[in-house]
CSV table of C-alpha atoms and ligand atoms in Angstrom, one decimal:
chain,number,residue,atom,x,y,z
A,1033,UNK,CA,-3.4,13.1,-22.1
A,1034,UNK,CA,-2.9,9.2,-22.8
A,1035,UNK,CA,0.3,8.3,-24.1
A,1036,UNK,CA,1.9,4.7,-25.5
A,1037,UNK,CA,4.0,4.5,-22.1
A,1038,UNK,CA,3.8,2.1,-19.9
A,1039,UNK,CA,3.0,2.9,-16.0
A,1040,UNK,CA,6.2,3.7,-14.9
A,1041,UNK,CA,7.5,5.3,-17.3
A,1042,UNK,CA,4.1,7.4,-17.2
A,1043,UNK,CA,5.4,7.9,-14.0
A,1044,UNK,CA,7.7,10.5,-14.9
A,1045,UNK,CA,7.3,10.8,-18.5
A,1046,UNK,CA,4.0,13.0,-18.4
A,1047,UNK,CA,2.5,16.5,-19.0
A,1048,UNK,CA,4.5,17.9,-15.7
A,1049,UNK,CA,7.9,16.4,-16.6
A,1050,UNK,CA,9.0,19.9,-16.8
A,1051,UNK,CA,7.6,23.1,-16.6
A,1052,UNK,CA,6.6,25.0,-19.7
A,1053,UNK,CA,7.7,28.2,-18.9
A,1054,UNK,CA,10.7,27.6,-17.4
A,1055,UNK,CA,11.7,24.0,-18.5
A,1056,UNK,CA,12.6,23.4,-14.6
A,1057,UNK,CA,12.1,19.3,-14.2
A,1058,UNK,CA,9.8,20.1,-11.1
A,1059,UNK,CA,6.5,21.2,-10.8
A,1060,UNK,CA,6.8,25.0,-9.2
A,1061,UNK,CA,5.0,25.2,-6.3
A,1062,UNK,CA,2.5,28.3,-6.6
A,1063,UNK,CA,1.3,29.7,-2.9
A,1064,UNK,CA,-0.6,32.0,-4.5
A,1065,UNK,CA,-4.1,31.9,-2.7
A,1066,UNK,CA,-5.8,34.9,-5.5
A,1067,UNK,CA,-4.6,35.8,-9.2
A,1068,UNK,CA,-4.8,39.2,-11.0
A,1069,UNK,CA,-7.4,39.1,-13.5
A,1070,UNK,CA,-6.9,41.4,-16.7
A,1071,UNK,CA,-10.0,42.9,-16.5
A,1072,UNK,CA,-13.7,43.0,-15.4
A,1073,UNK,CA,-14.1,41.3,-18.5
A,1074,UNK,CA,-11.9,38.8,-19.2
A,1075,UNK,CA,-10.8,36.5,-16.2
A,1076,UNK,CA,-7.8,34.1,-16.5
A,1077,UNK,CA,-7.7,30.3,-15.7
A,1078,UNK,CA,-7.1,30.9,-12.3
A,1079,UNK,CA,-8.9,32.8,-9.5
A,1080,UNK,CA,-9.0,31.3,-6.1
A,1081,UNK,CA,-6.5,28.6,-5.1
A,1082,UNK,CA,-9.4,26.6,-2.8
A,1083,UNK,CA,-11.1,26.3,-6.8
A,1084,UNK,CA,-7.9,26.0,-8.8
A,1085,UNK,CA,-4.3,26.0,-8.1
A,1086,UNK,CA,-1.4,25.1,-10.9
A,1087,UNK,CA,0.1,22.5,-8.3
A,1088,UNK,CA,-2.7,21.1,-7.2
A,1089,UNK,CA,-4.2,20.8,-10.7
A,1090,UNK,CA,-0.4,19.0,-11.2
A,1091,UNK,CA,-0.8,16.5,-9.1
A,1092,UNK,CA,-4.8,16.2,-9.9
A,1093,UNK,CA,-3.9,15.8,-13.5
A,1094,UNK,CA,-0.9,13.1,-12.8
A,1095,UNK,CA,-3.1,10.9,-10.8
A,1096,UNK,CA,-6.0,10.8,-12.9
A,1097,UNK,CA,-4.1,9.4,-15.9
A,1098,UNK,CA,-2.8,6.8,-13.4
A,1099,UNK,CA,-5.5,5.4,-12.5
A,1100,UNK,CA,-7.0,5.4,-16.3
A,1101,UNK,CA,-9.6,8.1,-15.3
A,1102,UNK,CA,-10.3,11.9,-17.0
A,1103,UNK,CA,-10.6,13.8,-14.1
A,1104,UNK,CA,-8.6,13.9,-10.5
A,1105,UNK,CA,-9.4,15.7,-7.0
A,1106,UNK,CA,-6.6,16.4,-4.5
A,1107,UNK,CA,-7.9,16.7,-1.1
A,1108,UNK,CA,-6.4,17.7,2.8
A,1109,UNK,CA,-6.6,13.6,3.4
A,1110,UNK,CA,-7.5,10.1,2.3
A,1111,UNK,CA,-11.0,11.1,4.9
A,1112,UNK,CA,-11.5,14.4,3.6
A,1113,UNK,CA,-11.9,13.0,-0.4
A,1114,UNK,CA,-13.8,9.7,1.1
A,1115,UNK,CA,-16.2,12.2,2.9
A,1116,UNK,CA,-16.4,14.5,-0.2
A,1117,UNK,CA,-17.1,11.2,-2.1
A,1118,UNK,CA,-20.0,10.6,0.3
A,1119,UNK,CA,-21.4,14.6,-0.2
A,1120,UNK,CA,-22.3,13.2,-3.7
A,1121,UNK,CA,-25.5,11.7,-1.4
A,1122,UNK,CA,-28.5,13.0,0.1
A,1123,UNK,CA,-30.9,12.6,2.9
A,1124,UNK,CA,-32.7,9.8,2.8
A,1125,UNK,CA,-30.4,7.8,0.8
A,1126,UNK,CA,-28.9,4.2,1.5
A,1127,UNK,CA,-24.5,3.0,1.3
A,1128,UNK,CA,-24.0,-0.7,0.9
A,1129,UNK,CA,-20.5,-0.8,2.6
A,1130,UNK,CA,-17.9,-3.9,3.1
A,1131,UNK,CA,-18.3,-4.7,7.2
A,1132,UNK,CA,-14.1,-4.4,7.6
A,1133,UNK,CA,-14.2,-1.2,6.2
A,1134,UNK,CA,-11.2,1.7,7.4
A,1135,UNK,CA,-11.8,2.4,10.9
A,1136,UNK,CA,-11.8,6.1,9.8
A,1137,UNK,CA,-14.6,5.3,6.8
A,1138,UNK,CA,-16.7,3.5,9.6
A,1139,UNK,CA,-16.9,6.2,11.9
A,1140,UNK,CA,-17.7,8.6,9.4
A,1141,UNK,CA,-20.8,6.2,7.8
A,1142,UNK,CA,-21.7,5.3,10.9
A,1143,UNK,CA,-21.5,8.5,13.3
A,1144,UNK,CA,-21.6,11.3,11.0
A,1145,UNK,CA,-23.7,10.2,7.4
A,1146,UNK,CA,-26.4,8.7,9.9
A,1147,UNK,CA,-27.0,12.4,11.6
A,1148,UNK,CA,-27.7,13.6,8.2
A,1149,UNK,CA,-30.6,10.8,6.9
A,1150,UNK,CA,-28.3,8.5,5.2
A,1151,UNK,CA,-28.5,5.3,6.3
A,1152,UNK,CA,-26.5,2.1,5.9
A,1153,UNK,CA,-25.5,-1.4,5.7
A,1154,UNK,CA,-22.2,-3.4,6.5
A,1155,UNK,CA,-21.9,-6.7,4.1
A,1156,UNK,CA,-19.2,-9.2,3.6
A,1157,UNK,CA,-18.8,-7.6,-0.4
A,1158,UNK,CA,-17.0,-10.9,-1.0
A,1159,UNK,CA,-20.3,-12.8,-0.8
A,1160,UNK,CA,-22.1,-11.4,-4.0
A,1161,UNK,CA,-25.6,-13.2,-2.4
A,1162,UNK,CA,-25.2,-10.8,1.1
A,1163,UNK,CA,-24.7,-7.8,-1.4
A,1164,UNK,CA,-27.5,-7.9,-3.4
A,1165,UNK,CA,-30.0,-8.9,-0.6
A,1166,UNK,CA,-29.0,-5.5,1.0
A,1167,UNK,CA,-30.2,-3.5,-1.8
A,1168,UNK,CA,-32.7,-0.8,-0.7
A,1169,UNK,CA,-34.9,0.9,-2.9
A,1170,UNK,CA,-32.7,4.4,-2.0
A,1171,UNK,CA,-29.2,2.6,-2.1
A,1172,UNK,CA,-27.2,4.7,-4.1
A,1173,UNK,CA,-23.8,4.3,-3.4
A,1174,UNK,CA,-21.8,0.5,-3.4
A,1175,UNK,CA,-18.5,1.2,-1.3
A,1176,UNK,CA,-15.2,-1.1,-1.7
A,1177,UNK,CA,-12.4,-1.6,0.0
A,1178,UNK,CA,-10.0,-4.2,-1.7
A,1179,UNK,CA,-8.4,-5.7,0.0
A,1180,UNK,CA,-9.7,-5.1,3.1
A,1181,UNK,CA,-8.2,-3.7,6.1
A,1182,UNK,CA,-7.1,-5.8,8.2
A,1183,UNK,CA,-8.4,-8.8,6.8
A,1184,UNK,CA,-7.2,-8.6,3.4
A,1185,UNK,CA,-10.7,-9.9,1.7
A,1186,UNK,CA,-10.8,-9.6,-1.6
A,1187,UNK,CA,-14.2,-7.9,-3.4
A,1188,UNK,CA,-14.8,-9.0,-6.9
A,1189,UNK,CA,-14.6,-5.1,-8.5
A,1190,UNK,CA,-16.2,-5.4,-11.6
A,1191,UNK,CA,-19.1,-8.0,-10.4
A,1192,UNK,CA,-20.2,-5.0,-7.7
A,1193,UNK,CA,-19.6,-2.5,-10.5
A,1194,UNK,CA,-21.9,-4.6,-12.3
A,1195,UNK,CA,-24.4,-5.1,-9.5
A,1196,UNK,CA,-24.4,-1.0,-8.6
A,1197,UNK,CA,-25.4,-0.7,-12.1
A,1198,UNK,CA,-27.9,-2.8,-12.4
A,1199,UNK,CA,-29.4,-1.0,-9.3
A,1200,UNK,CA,-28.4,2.8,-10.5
A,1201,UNK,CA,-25.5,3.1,-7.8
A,1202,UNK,CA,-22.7,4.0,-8.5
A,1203,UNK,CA,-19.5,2.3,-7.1
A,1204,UNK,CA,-16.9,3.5,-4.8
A,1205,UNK,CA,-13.2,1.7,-4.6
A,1206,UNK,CA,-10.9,2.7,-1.7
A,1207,UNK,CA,-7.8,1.6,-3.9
A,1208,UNK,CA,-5.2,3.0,-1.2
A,1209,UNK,CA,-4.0,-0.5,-0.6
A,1210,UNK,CA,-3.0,-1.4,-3.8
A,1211,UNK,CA,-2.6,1.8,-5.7
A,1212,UNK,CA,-3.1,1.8,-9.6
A,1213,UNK,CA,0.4,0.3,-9.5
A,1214,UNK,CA,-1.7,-3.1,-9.4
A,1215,UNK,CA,-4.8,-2.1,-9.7
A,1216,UNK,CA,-7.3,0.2,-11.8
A,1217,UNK,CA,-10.9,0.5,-10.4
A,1218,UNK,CA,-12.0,2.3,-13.5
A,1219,UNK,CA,-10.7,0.1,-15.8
A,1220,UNK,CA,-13.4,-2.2,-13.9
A,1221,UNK,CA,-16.5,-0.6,-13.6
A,1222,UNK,CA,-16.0,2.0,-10.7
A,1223,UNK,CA,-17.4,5.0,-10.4
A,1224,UNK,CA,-15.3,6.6,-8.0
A,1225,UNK,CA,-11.5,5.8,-6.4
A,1226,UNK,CA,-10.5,7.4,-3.9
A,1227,UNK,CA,-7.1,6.8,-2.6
A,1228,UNK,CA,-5.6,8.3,1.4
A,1229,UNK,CA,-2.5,9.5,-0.6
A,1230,UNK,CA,-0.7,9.7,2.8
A,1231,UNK,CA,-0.1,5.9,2.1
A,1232,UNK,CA,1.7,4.3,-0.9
A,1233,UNK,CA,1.0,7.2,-3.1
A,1234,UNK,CA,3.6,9.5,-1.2
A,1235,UNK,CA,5.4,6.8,0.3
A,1236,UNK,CA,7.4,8.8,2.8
A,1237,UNK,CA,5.5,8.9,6.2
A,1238,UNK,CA,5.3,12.6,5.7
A,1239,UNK,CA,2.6,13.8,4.4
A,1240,UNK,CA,-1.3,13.6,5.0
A,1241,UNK,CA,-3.2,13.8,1.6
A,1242,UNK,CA,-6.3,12.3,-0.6
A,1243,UNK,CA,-7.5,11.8,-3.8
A,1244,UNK,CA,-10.7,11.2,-5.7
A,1245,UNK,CA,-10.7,9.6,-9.2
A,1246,UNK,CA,-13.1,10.1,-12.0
A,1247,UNK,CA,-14.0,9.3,-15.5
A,1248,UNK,CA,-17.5,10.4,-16.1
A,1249,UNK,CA,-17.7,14.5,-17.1
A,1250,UNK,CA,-20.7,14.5,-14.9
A,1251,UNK,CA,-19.2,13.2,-11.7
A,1252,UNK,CA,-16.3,15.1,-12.3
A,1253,UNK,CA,-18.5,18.1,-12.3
A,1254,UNK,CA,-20.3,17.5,-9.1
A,1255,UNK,CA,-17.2,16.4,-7.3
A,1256,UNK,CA,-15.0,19.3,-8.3
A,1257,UNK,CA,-18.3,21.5,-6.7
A,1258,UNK,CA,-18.2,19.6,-3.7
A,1259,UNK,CA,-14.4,20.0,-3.4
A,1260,UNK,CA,-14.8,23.8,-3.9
A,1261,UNK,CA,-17.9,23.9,-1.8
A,1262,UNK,CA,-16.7,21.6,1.3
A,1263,UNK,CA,-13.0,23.2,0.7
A,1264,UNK,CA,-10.8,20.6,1.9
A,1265,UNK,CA,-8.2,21.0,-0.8
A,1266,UNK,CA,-4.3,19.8,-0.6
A,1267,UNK,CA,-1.9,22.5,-0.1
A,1268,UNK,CA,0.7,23.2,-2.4
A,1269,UNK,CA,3.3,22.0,-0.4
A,1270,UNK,CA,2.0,18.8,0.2
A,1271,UNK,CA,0.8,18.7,-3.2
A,1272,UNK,CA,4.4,18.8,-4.4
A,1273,UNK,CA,5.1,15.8,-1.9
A,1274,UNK,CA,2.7,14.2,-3.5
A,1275,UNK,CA,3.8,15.2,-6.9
A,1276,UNK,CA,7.4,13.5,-5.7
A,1277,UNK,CA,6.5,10.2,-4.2
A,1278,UNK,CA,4.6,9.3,-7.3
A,1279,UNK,CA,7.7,9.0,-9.1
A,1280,UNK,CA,8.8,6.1,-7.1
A,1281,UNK,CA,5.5,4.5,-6.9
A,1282,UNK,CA,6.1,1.8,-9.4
A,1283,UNK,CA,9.9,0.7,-7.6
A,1284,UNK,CA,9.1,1.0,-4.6
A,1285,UNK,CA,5.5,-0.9,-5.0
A,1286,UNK,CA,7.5,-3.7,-6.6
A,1287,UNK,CA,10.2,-3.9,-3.6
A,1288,UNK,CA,7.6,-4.1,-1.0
A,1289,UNK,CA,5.4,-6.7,-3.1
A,1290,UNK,CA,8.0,-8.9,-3.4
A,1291,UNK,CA,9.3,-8.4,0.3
A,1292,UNK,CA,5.4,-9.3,1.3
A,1293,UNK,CA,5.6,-12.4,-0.5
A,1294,UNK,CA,8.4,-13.3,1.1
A,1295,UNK,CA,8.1,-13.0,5.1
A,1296,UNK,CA,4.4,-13.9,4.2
A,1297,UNK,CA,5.2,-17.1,3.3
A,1298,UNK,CA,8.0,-17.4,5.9
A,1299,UNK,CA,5.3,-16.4,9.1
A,1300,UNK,CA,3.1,-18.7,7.3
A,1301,UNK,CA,5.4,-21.9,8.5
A,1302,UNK,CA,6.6,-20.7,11.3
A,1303,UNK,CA,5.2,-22.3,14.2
A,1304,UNK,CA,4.5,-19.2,16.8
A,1305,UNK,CA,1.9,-18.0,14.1
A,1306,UNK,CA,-1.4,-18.9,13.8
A,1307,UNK,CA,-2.1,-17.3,10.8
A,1308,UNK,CA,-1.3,-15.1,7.6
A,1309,UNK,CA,-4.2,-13.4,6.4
A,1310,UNK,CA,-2.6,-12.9,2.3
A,1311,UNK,CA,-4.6,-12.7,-1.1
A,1312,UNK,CA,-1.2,-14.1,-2.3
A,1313,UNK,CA,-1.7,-17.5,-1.3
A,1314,UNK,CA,-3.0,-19.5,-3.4
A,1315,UNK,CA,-5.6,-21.2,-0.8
A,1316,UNK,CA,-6.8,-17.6,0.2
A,1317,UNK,CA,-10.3,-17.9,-0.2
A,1318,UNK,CA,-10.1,-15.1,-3.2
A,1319,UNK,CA,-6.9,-15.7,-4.4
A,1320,UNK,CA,-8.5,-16.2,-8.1
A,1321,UNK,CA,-10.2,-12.7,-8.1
A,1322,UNK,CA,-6.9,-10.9,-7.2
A,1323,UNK,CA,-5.3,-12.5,-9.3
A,1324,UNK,CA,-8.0,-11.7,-12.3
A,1325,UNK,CA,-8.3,-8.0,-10.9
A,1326,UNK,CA,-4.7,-7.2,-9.6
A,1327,UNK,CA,-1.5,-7.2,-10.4
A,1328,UNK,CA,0.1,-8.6,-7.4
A,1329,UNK,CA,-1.5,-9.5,-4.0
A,1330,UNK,CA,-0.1,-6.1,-2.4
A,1331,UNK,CA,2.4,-5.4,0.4
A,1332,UNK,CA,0.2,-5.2,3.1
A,1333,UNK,CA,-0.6,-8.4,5.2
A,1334,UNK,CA,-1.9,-9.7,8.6
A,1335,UNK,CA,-1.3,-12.1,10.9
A,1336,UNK,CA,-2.4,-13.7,14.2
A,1337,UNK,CA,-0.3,-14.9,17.0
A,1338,UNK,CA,-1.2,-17.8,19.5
A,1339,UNK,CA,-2.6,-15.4,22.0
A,1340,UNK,CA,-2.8,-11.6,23.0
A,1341,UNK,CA,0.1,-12.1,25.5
A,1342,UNK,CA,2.5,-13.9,22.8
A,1343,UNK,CA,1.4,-10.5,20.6
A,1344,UNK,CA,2.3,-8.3,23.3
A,1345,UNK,CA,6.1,-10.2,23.8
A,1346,UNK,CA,6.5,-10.0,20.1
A,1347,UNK,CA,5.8,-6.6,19.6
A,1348,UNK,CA,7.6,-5.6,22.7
A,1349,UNK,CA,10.4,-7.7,20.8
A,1350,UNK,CA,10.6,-6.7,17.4
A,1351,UNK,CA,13.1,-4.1,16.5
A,1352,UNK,CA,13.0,-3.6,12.9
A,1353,UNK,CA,9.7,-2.2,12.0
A,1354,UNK,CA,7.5,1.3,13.3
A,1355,UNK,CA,5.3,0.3,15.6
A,1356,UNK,CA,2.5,2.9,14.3
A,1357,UNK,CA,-0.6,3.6,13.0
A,1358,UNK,CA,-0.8,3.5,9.1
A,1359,UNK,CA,1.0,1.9,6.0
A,1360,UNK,CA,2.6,2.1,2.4
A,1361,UNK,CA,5.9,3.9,3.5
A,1362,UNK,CA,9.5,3.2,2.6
A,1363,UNK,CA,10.0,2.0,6.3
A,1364,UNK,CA,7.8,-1.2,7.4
A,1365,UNK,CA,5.0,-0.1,9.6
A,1366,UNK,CA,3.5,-2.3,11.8
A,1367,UNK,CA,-0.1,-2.1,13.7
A,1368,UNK,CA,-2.1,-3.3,15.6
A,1369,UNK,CA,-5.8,-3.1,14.4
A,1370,UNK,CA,-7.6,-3.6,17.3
A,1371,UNK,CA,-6.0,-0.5,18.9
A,1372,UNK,CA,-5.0,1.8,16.3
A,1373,UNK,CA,-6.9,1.2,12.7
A,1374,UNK,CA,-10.0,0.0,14.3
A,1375,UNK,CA,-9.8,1.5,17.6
A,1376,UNK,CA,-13.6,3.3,16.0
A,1377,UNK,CA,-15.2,0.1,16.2
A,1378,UNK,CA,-16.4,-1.2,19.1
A,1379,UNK,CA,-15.3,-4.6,20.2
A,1380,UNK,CA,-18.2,-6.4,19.5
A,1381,UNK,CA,-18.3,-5.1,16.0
A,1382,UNK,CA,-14.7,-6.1,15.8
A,1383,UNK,CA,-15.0,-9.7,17.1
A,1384,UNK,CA,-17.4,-10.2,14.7
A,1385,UNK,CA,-15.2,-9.6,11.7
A,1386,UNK,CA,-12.6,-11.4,13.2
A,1387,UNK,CA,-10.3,-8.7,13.8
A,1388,UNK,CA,-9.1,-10.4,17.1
A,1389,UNK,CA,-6.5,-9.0,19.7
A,1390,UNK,CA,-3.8,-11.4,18.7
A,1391,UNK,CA,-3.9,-9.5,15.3
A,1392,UNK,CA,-1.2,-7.4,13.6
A,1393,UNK,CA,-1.0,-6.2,10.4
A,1394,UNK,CA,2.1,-5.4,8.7
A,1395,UNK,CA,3.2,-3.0,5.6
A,1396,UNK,CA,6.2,-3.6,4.0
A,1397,UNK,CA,8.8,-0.8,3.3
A,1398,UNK,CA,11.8,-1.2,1.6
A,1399,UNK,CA,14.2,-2.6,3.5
A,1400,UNK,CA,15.9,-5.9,3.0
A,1401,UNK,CA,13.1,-8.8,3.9
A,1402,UNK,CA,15.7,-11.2,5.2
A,1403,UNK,CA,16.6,-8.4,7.7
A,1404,UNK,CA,13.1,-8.1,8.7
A,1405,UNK,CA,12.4,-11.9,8.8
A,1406,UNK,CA,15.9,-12.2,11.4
A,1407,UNK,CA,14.2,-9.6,13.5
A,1408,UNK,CA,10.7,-11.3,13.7
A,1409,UNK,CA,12.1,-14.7,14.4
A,1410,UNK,CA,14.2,-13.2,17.2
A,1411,UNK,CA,10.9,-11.8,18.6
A,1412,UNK,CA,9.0,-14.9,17.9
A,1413,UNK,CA,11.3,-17.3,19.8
A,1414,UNK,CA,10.4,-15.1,22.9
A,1415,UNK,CA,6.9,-15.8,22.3
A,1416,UNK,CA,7.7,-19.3,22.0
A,1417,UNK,CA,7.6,-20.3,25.7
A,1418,UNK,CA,4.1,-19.1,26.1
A,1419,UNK,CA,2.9,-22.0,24.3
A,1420,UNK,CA,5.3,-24.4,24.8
A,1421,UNK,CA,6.6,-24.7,21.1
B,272,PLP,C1,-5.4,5.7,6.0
B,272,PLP,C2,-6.6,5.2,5.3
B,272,PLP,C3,-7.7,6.1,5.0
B,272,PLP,C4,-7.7,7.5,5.6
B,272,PLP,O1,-6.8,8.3,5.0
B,272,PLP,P1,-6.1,9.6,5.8
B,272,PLP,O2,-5.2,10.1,4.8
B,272,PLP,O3,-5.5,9.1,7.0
B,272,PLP,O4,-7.3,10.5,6.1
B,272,PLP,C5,-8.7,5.6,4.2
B,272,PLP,N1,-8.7,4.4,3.7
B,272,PLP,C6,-7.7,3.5,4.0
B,272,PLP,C7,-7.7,2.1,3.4
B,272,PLP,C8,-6.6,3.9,4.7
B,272,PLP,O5,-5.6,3.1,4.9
């Protein structure tokens, strides 16, 4: 399935750029839920739609060679394939997991997995030392998040690949942030990427989707049995969403990378800011790793204000952006963590990763970054008086 292209043209230029029978230039969408089977003899590819479905194997196909893997898993959403992920374990195993993981993630590891005998530990995965000393003799599963949410920490991928391995574990990346636009867990050492597809992948704020990525036949076995068994599969419809948003992936990440860049740096001098939490600066503590790892620091940042109350006038100020829960759509979304992301945790467990309640956290869509910077300096002055700048 690999070809000579390069990702964007892979983009579009791949096994579904038109349909075989037809030669329409867009993947049908099949709603079959059964298929007719010749006889009791012979059965065809397809049976059952939750097991196999032409769109959804589409779309399965389409992100597995994007993310340099053999074989991809579509699921209802980016929690459904993470929990799927986690089905891989059993009782009385052991997750090392980064401590500012998805809000979502966390409750699952720490409300749901726990009920079942598998235990855990929350590390700072940027300090390799922390890591390793939280190695059980039953830890089976390393899980990543890079960069993290909302912090924007920055895990060295292939040095925990490396790590898991020496320990039998495998490796799980939550590459939703940065997409295989910038960066390829596989490529790394990961054992498993799993992606919420509702984010960059689509693009669109309109769809709620996941996906798993493998490149090991035997992982891909057990998955696709655990996506069959637990059943949360991606509907057709969806699917074809999916199948759409991908084509813009690679223009749309670029826009939003560079628009980042951009009102990062400008929040980063402005006064009414405390500051920008960015793996694009060059003094972020692992600027070198994304650099090494990545292909561009992402188009996702945070930043802190002077105080919860200048927050609260700048968000009550700002016109420009969704104020909303998630990220990675053509409109710039911005969040606040403490209420909506990682509203899970409690707020002890958020003060002590620093996810503070002066702290926003913004995605950037694709409109023009001066216009957004105008609208956050307008916002910003009111916030001004607060502190006397
Ligand atoms: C949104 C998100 C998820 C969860 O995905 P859903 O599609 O909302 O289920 C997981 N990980 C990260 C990093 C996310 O941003």
């Amino acid at each position: 399935m690999s070809t000579p292209y390069t990702f964007e043209t892979k983009l579009l230029h791949n096994k579904h750029k038109f349909d075989p029978e037809t030669g329409a230039v867009s993947v049908p969408i099949q709603h079959a839920s059964t298929f007719h089977q010749k006889d009791i003899e012979t059965f065809g590819k397809y049976d059952y739609s939750r097991s196999l479905n032409p769109t959804r194997e589409a779309v399965e196909e389409v992100v597995a060679e994007l993310e340099e893997g053999t074989h991809g898993f579509a699921f209802s959403s980016g929690m459904a394939a993470i929990s799927t992920a986690f089905l891989l374990l059993s009782q009385g195993d052991h997750v090392v997991i980064s401590e500012d993981v998805y809000g979502g993630t966390y409750r699952m590891v720490t409300t749901v997995l726990n009920r079942f005998g598998i235990d855990h530990t929350f590390v700072d995965m940027t300090n390799l030392a922390e890591v390793e000393a939280a190695v059980l003799p039953n830890t089976k599963v390393f899980y990543v998040e890079t960069p993290s949410n909302p912090l924007l920490k920055v895990t060295d991928i292939e040095a925990i690949s490396l790590l898991a391995k020496k320990y039998n574990a495998w490796t799980f990346v939550d590459n939703t942030f940065l997409t295989p636009a910038l960066q390829k867990p596989l490529t790394l050492g990961a054992d498993v990427v799993l992606h919420s597809a509702t984010k960059f992948l689509s693009g669109h704020s309109d769809v709620i989707a996941g996906v798993a990525v493998v490149k090991d036949a035997d992982l891909a076995k057990q998955i696709g049995y655990l996506q069959n068994s637990f059943g949360a599969v991606l509907g057709v419809q969806d699917c074809w969403l999916l199948l759409r948003g991908i084509k813009t992936l690679h223009v749309r990440m670029k826009h939003s990378c560079d628009g980042a860049k951009i009102i990062a740096e400008h929040l980063q001098n402005h006064p009414c800011i405390k500051k920008v939490h960015y793996p694009g600066f060059e003094d972020h503590p692992q600027y070198a790793i994304q650099r090494k790892q990545a292909l561009n620091a992402g188009a996702v940042f945070s930043f802190e204000l002077h105080s919860e109350e200048a927050m609260r006038t700048f968000v009550e100020n700002v016109k420009l952006p969704v104020f909303a829960v998630s990220l990675g759509a053509v409109e710039s979304i911005l969040s606040y963590p403490a209420k909506m992301s990682h509203a899970a945790m409690d707020p002890a467990a958020r003060a002590e990763r620093g996810i503070t309640d002066s702290l926003l956290r913004l995605s950037v869509g694709l409109e023009n970054p001066q216009d957004l910077i105008n609208d956050f300096d307008t916002a910003l002055k009111k916030t001004a008086a607060l502190h006397y700048i």
